[in-house]
């Protein structure tokens, strides 16, 4: 089925280690996003990409980097993980072309624990 | 600053009606979204409002008043499977989504 796939589903990581969360979509959406979701807080945007080859910083970008080499893939990298990055991470995509509402389609999430 | 407010938690009875409110203050407005999120799962799209008024979709309806910075999600004939968090989000003038913290809806038999 068409959709958006994230990997891994969950991961325990030692502080100071690096980690890449993978995200792939097959809907040919131009825009992709990475959010983190923490208890009691709304979804917070980490980084986004409006089209392949471009990226932008969201509300909480520090400690994270992204790339958008093609339409389908949007990996999120933690260069040196810290315990405050323990969270559930959601990748999402949307069609932001003219008539589209910009509805987001989410991956199933990646639960990351940094010890 | 930009802000989305919605109640933290609500409780309702199976078969009843519940209204979840959302108020917002944002830099510009390009639409308001409601998403449903079951525990441990990803959010899924419920509704989109960009003009004032009521949008009905089966048991769910969403209302918008842009002048009041206010929306509500109305759920009718509640079922146990409606137990979930409901997220309100507003698209601002830069086409970025601002999210509320979500309303956890508990349905009791």
Coordinates of C-alpha atoms in Angstrom, one line a residue, chain A residues 6 33-37 43 46 88-92 106-110, chain B residues 37 40-43:
Chain A
X6 CA 9.9 5.0 8.9
X33 CA 8.7 17.0 7.6
X34 CA 10.2 15.7 10.8
X35 CA 8.4 16.2 14.1
X36 CA 9.0 15.1 17.6
X37 CA 6.2 14.4 20.0
X43 CA 4.0 18.1 17.7
X46 CA 12.4 19.8 13.7
X88 CA 8.8 9.8 19.5
X89 CA 9.8 11.0 16.0
X90 CA 7.3 11.3 13.2
X91 CA 8.1 11.8 9.6
X92 CA 5.3 13.3 7.5
X106 CA 2.4 10.5 8.9
X107 CA 4.7 7.5 9.2
X108 CA 4.2 5.2 12.1
X109 CA 6.8 6.8 14.3
X110 CA 10.2 6.0 15.7
Chain B
X37 CA -4.3 10.0 17.2
X40 CA 0.9 4.6 20.2
X41 CA -0.1 5.4 16.7
X42 CA 0.5 8.1 14.1
X43 CA -1.9 11.0 13.7

